[in-house]
mmCIF file of C-alpha atoms in Angstrom:
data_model
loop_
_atom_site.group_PDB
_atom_site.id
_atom_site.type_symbol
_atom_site.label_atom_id
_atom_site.label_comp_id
_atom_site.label_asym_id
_atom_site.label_seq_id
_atom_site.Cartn_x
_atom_site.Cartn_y
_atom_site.Cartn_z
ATOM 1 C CA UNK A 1 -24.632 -51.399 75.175
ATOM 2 C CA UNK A 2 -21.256 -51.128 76.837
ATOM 3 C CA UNK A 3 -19.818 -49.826 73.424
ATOM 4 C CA UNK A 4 -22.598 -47.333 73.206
ATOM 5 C CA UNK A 5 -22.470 -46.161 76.620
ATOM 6 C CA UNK A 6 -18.385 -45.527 75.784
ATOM 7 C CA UNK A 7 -19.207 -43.878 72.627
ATOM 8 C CA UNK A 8 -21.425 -41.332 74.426
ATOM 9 C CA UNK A 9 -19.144 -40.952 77.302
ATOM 10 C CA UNK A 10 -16.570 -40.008 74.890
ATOM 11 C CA UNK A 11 -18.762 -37.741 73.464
ATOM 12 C CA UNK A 12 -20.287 -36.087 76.949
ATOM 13 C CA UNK A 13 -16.477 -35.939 77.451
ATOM 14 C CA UNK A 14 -15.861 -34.062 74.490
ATOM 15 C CA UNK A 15 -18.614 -31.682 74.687
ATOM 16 C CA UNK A 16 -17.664 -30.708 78.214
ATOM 17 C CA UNK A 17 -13.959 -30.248 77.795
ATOM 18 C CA UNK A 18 -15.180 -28.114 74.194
ATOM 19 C CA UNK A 19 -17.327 -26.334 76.779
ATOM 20 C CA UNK A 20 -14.756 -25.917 79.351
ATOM 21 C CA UNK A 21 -12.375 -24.120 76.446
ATOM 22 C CA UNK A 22 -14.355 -21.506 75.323
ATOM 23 C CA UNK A 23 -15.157 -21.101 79.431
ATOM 24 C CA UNK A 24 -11.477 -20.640 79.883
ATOM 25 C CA UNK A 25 -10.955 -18.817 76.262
ATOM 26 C CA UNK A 26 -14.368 -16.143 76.780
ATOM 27 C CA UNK A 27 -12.872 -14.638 80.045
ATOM 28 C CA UNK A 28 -9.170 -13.868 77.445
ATOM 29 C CA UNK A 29 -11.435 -12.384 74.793
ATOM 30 C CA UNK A 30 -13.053 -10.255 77.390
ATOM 31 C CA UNK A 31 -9.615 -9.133 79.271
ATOM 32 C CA UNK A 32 -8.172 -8.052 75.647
ATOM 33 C CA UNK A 33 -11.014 -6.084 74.712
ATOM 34 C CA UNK A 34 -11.409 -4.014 78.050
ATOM 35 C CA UNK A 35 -7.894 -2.081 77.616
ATOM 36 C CA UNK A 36 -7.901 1.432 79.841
ATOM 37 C CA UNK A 37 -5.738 4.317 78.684
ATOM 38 C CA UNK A 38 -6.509 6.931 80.812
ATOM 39 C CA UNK A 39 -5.650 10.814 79.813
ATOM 40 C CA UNK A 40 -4.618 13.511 82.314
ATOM 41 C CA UNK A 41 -4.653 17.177 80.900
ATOM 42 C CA UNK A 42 -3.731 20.235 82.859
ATOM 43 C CA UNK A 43 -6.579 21.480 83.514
ATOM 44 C CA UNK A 44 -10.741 19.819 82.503
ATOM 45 C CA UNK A 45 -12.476 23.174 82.731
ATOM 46 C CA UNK A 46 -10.405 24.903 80.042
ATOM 47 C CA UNK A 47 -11.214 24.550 76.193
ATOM 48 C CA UNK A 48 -8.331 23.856 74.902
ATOM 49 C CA UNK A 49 -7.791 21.101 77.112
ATOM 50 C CA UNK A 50 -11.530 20.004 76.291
ATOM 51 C CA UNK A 51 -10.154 19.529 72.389
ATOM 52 C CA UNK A 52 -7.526 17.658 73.899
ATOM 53 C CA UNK A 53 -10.005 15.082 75.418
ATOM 54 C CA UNK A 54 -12.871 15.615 72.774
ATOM 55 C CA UNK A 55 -9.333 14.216 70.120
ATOM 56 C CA UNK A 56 -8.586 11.172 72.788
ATOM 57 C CA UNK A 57 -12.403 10.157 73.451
ATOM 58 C CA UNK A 58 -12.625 9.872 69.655
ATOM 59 C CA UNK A 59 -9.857 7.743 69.139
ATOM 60 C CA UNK A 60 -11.206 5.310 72.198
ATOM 61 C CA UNK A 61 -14.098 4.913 69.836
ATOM 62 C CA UNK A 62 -12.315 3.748 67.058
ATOM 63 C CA UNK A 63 -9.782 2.034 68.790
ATOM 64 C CA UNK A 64 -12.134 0.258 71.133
ATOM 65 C CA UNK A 65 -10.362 1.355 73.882
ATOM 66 C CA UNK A 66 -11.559 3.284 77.340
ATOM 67 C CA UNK A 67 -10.191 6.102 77.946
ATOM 68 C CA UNK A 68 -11.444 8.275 81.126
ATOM 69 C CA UNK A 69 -10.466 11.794 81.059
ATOM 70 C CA UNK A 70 -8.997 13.046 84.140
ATOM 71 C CA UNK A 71 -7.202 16.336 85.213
ATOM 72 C CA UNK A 72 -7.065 19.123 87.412
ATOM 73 C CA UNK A 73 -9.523 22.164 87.749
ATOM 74 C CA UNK A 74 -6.536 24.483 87.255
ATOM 75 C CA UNK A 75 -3.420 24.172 85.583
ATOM 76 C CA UNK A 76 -1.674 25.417 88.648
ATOM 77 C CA UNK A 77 -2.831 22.598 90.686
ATOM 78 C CA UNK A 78 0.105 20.608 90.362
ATOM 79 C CA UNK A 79 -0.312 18.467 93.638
ATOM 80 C CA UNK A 80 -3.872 17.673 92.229
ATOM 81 C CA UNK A 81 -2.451 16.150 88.888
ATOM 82 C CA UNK A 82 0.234 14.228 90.714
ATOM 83 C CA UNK A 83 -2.441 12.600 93.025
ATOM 84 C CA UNK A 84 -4.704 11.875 89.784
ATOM 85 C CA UNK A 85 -1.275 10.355 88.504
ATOM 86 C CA UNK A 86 -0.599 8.127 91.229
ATOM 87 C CA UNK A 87 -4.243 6.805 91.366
ATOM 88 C CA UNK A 88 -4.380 5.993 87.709
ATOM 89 C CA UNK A 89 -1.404 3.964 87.436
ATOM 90 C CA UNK A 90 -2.981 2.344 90.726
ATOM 91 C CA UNK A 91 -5.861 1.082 88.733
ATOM 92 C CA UNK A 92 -3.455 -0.729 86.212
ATOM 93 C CA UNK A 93 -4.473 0.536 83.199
ATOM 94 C CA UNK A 94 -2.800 -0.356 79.828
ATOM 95 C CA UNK A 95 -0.667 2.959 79.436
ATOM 96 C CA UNK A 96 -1.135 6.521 80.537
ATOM 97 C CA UNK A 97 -1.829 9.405 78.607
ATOM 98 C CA UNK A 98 -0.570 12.563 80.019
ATOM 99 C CA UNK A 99 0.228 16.589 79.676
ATOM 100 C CA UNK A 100 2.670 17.255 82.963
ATOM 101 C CA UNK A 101 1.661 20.736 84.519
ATOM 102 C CA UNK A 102 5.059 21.829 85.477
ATOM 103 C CA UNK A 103 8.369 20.356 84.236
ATOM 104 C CA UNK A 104 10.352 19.943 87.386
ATOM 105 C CA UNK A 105 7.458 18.562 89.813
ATOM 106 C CA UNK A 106 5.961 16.185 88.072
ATOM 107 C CA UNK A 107 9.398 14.617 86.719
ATOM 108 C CA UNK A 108 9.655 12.318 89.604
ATOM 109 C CA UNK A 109 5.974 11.009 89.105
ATOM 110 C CA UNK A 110 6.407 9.980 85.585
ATOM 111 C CA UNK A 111 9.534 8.429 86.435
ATOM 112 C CA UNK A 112 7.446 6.335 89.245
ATOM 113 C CA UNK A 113 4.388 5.755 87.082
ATOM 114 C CA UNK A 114 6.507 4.487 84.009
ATOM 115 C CA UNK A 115 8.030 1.538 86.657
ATOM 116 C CA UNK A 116 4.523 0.306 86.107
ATOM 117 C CA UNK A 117 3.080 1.706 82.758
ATOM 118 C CA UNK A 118 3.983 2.748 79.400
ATOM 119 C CA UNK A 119 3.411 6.683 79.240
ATOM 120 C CA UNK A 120 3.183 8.943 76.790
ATOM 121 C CA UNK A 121 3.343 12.921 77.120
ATOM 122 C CA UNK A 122 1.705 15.825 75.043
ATOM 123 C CA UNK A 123 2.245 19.337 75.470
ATOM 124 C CA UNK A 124 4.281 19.434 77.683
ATOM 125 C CA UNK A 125 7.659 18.003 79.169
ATOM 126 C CA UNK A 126 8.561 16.659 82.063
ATOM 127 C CA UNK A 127 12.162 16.162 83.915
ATOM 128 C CA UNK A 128 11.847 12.867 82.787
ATOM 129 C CA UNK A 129 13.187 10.055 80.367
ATOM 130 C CA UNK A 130 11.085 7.664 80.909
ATOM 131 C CA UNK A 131 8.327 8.641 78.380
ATOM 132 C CA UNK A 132 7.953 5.834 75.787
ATOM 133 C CA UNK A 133 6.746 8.886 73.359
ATOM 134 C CA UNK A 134 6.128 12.621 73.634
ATOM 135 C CA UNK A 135 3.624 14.711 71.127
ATOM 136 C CA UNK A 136 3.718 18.213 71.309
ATOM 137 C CA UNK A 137 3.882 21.402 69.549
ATOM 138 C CA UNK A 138 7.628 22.521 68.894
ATOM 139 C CA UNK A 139 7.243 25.589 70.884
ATOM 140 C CA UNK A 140 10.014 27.176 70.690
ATOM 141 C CA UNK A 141 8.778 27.259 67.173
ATOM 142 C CA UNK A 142 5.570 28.600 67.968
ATOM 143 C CA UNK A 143 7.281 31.341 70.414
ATOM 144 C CA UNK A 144 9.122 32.393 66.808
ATOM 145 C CA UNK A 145 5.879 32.520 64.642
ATOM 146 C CA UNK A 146 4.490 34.820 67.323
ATOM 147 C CA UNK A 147 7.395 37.045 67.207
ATOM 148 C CA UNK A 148 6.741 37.109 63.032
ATOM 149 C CA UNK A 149 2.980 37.723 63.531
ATOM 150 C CA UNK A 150 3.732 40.029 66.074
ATOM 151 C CA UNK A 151 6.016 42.297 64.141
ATOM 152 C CA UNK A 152 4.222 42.384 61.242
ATOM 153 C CA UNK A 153 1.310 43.266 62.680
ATOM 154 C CA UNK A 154 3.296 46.390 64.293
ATOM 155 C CA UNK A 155 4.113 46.989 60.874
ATOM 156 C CA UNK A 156 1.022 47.269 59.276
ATOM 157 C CA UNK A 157 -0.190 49.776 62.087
ATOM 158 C CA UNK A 158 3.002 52.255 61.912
ATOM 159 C CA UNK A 159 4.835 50.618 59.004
ATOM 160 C CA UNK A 160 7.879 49.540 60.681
ATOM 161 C CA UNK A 161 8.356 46.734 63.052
ATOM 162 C CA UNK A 162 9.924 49.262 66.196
ATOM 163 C CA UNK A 163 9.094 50.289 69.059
ATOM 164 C CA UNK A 164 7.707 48.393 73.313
ATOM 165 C CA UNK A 165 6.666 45.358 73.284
ATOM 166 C CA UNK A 166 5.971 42.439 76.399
ATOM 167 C CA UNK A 167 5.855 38.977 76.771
ATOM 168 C CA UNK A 168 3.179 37.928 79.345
ATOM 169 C CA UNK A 169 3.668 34.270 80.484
ATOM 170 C CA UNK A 170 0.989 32.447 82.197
ATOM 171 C CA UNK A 171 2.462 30.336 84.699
ATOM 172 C CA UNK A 172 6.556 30.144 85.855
ATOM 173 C CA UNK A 173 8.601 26.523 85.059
ATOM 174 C CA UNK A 174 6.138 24.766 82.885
ATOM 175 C CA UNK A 175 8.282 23.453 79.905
ATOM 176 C CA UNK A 176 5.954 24.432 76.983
ATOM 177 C CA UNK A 177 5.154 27.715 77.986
ATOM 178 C CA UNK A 178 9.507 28.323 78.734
ATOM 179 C CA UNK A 179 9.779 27.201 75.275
ATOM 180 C CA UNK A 180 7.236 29.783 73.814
ATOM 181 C CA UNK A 181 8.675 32.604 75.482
ATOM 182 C CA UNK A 182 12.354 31.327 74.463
ATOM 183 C CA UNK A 183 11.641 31.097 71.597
ATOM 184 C CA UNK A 184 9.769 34.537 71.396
ATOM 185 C CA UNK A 185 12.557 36.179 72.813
ATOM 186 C CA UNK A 186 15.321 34.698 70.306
ATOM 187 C CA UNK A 187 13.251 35.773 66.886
ATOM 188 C CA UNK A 188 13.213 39.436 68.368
ATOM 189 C CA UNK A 189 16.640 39.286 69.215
ATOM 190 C CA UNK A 190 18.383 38.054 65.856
ATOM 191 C CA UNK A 191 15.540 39.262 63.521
ATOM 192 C CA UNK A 192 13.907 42.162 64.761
ATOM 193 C CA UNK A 193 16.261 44.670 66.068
ATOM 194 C CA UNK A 194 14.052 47.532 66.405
ATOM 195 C CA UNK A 195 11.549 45.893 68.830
ATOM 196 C CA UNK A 196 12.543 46.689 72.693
ATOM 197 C CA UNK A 197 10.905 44.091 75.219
ATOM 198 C CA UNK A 198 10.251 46.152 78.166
ATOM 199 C CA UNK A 199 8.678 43.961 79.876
ATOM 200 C CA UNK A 200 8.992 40.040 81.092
ATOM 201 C CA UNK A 201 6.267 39.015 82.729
ATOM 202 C CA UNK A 202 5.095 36.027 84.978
ATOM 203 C CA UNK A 203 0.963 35.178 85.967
ATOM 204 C CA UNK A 204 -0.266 32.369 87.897
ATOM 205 C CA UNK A 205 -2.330 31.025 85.545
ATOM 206 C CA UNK A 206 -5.735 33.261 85.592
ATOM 207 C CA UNK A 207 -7.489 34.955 83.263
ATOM 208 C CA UNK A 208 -7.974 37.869 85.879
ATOM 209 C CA UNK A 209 -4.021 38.427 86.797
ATOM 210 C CA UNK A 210 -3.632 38.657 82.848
ATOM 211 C CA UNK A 211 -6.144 41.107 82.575
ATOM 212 C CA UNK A 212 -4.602 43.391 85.617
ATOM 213 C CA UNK A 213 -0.902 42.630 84.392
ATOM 214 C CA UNK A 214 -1.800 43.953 81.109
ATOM 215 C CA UNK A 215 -3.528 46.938 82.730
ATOM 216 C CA UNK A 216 -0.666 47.797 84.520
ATOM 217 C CA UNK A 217 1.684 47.856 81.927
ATOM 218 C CA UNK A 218 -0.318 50.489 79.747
ATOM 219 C CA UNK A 219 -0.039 52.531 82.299
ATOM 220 C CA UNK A 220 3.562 52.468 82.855
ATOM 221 C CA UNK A 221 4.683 51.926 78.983
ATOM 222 C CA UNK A 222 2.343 54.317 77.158
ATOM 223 C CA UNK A 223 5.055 53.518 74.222
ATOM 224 C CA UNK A 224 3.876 49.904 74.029
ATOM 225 C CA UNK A 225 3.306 48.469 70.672
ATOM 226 C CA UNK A 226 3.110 45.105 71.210
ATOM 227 C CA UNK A 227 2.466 42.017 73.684
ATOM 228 C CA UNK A 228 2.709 38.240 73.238
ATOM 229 C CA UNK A 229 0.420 36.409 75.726
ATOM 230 C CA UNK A 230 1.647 32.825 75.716
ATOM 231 C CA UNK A 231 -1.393 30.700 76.051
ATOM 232 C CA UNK A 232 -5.246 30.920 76.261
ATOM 233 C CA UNK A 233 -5.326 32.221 79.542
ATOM 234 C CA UNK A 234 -3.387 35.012 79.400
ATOM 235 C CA UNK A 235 -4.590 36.096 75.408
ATOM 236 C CA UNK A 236 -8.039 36.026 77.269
ATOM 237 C CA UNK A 237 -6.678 38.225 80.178
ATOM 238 C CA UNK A 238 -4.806 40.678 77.667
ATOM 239 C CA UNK A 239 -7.397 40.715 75.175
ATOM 240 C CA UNK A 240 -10.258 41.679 77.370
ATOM 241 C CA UNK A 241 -7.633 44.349 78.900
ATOM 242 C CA UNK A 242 -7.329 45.893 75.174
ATOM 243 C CA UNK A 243 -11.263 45.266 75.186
ATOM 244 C CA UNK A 244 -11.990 47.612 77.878
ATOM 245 C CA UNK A 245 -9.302 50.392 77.182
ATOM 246 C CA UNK A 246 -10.576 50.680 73.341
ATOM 247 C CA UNK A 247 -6.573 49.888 72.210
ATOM 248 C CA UNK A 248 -6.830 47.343 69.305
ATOM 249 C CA UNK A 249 -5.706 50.115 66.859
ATOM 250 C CA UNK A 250 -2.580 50.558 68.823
ATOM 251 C CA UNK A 251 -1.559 48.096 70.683
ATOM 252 C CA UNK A 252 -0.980 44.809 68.767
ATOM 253 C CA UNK A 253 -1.369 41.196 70.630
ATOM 254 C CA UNK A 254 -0.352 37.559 69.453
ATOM 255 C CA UNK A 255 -1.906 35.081 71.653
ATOM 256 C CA UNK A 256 -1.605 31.349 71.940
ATOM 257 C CA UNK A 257 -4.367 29.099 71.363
ATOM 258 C CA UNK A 258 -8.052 29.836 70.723
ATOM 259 C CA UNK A 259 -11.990 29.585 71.972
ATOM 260 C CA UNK A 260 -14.704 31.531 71.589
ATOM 261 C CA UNK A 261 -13.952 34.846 73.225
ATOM 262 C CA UNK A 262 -10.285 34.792 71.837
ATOM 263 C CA UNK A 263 -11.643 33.883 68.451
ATOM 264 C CA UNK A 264 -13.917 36.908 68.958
ATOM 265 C CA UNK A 265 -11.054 39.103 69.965
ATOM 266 C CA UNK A 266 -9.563 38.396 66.781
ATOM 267 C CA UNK A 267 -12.328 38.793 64.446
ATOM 268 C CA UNK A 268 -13.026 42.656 66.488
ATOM 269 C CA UNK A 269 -9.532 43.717 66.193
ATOM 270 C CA UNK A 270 -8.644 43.125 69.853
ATOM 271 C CA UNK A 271 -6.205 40.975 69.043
ATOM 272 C CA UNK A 272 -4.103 40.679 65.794
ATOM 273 C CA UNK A 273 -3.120 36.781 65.957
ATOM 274 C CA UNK A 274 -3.705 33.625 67.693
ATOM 275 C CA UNK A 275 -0.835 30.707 67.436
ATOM 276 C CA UNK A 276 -3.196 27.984 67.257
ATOM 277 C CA UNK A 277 -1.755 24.313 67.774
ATOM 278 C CA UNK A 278 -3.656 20.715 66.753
ATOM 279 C CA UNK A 279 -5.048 19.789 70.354
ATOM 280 C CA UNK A 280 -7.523 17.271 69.211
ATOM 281 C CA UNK A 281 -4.880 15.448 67.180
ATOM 282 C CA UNK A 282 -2.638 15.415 70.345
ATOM 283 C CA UNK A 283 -5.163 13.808 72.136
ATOM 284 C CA UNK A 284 -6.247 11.284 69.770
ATOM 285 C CA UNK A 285 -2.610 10.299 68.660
ATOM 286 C CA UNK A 286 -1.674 10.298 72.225
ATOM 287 C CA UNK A 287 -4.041 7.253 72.779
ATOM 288 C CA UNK A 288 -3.037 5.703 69.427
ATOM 289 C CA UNK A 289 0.469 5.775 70.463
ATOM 290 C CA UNK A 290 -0.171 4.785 73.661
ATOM 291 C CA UNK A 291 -2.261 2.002 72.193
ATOM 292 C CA UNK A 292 0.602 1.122 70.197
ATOM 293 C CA UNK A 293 3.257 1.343 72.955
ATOM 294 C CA UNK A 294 0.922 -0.851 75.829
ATOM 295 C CA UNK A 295 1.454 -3.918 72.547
ATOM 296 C CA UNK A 296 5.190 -3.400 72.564
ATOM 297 C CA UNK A 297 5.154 -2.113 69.167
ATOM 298 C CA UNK A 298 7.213 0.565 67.889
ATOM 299 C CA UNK A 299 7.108 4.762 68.364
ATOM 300 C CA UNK A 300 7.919 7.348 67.144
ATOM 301 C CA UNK A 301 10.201 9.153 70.410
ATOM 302 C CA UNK A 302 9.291 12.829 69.517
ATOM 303 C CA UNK A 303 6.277 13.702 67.029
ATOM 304 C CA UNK A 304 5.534 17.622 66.139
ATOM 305 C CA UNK A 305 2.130 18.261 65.914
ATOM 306 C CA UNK A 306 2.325 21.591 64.425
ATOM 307 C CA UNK A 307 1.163 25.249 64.752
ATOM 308 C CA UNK A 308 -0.035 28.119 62.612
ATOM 309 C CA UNK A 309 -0.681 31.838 63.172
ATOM 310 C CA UNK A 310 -4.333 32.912 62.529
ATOM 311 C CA UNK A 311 -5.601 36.009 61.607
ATOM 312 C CA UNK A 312 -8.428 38.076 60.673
ATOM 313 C CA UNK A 313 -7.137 37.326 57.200
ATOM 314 C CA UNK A 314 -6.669 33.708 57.396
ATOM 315 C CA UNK A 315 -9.352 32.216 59.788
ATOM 316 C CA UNK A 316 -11.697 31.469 56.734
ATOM 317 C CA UNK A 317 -9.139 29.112 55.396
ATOM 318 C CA UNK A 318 -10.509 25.838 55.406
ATOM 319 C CA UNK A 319 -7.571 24.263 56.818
ATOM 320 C CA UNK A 320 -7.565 27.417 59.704
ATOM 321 C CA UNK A 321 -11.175 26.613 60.352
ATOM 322 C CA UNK A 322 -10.938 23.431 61.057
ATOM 323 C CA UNK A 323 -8.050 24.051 63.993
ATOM 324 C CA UNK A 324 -10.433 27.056 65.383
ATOM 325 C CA UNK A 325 -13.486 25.216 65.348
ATOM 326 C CA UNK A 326 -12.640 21.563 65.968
ATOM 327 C CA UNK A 327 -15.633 18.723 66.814
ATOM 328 C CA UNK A 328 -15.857 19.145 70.798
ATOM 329 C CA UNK A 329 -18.360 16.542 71.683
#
């Protein structure tokens, strides 16, 4: 009896500490498998930023990973973002996703929220070194292609690339927006010596300040031939500008990025080109990476993630298609 009763001690003994494993070892399983990577765009309400999040929500899914979507209602709420910053990293999260709204503000931030956090920027750049990884367009690039588009467009209407054109940046000191319109400026310069820019201008980030910048400057530069509007915001203001005053025919506007009513725009005449970038693969390799960095595993430091100019001529391309009409939800 006494050898029994030891037997199935040993045995009760062994069952509980088995039990009190997998107690201890369920709890791990669970911990690993909850990872948070939250994203912070500029801005929630705008559709490009949308294809940012729609690209980061899908790669949660297939990563397994949470990823709440955060941001701003505008992108010139910088304060806002750096709050929504601060809290996230409070929350402890795995890594943080995010697209800095201006360059020199939010520099600091970063800097604080990488003490704690891997993070990894898209879009845009930050006064910072402390990103583990950075995916963006090359925009000084994409300031060049609109140049091209730009003055071949003139061309086509009066057969030589001469004569007015503008720039019409959306917001002042945000890096990827600098880049664009450095990178505008630069092609005209060493390629295009009969285009004139007569006019530099600065918005602050609405639609409706495009629209009345743009409105201003046909009145005072009846010559004009051309304007670059650097992102969505601004070819929205510009375009419905050229809209109203009936001017597709004569004056000739590149945009940067796309939705509907640019998209429309383009296919009306209203606007001769949109420099569309790969948002949705920004945001879903910015939580892969991200994924990758919170592990300790290797980066890449810089990754281009492209741009193309559209047209009326191009948008059917299957390749062009699929950047102006991505998978939202």
């Amino acid at each position: 009896m006494n050898i029994a009763k030891s037997l199935l001690s040993r045995r009760t003994f062994a069952g509980l500490a088995g039990a009190a494993i997998i107690a201890v070892a369920m709890p791990v399983q669970s911990f690993a498998a909850d990872v948070t990577i939250p994203i912070i765009v500029k801005d929630t309400t705008s559709f490009y930023w949308q294809i940012v999040l729609a690209g980061a929500r899908q790669a949660g899914k297939d990563l397994g990973v949470k990823v709440p979507e955060l941001g701003a209602q505008s992108e010139s709420d910088i304060n806002g973002q750096i709050s929504i910053l601060e809290n996230a990293v409070a929350g402890k999260p795995a890594a943080v996703v995010i697209a800095p709204t201006e360059r020199k503000a939010l520099g600091k931030p970063v800097d604080e929220a990488a003490k704690s956090v891997p993070v990894v920027g898209i879009d845009s750049a930050a006064d910072s070194k402390a990103f583990v990884s950075f995916l963006t367009t090359d925009n000084v690039q994409g300031g060049r292609i609109a140049a091209d588009g730009l003055a071949a467009a003139i061309k086509g209407m009066t057969g030589k690339a001469e004569g007015e054109v503008a720039i019409i940046t959306s917001l002042p000191g945000v890096g990827s927006l600098d880049q664009r319109r450095q990178g505008f400026l630069d092609e005209v310069k060493s390629k295009y010596p009969g285009l004139k820019v007569v006019a530099d201008k600065y918005a602050d980030g609405q639609a409706t300040t495009g629209l009345n910048i743009m409105t201003d400057l046909i009145t005072a530069n009846p010559k004009l031939v051309g304007v670059f509007a650097s992102n969505l915001i601004m070819a929205q203001g510009v375009g419905q500008a050229i809209a109203e005053n009936k001017l597709g025919d004569k004056i000739k506007v590149i945009g940067f990025d796309n939705d509907d009513k640019t998209v429309g725009f383009l296919k009306s005449g209203v606007l001769a080109g949109l420099v569309v970038q790969d948002p949705y693969r920004m945001g879903y390799d910015g939580i892969k990476t991200a994924l990758a960095a919170s592990k300790k595993q290797k980066v890449e430091a810089n990754v281009d993630t492209g741009a193309n100019l559209v047209t009326k001529a191009n948008m059917s391309d299957p390749k062009i298609d699929a950047l102006i009409n991505p998978k939202v939800k």
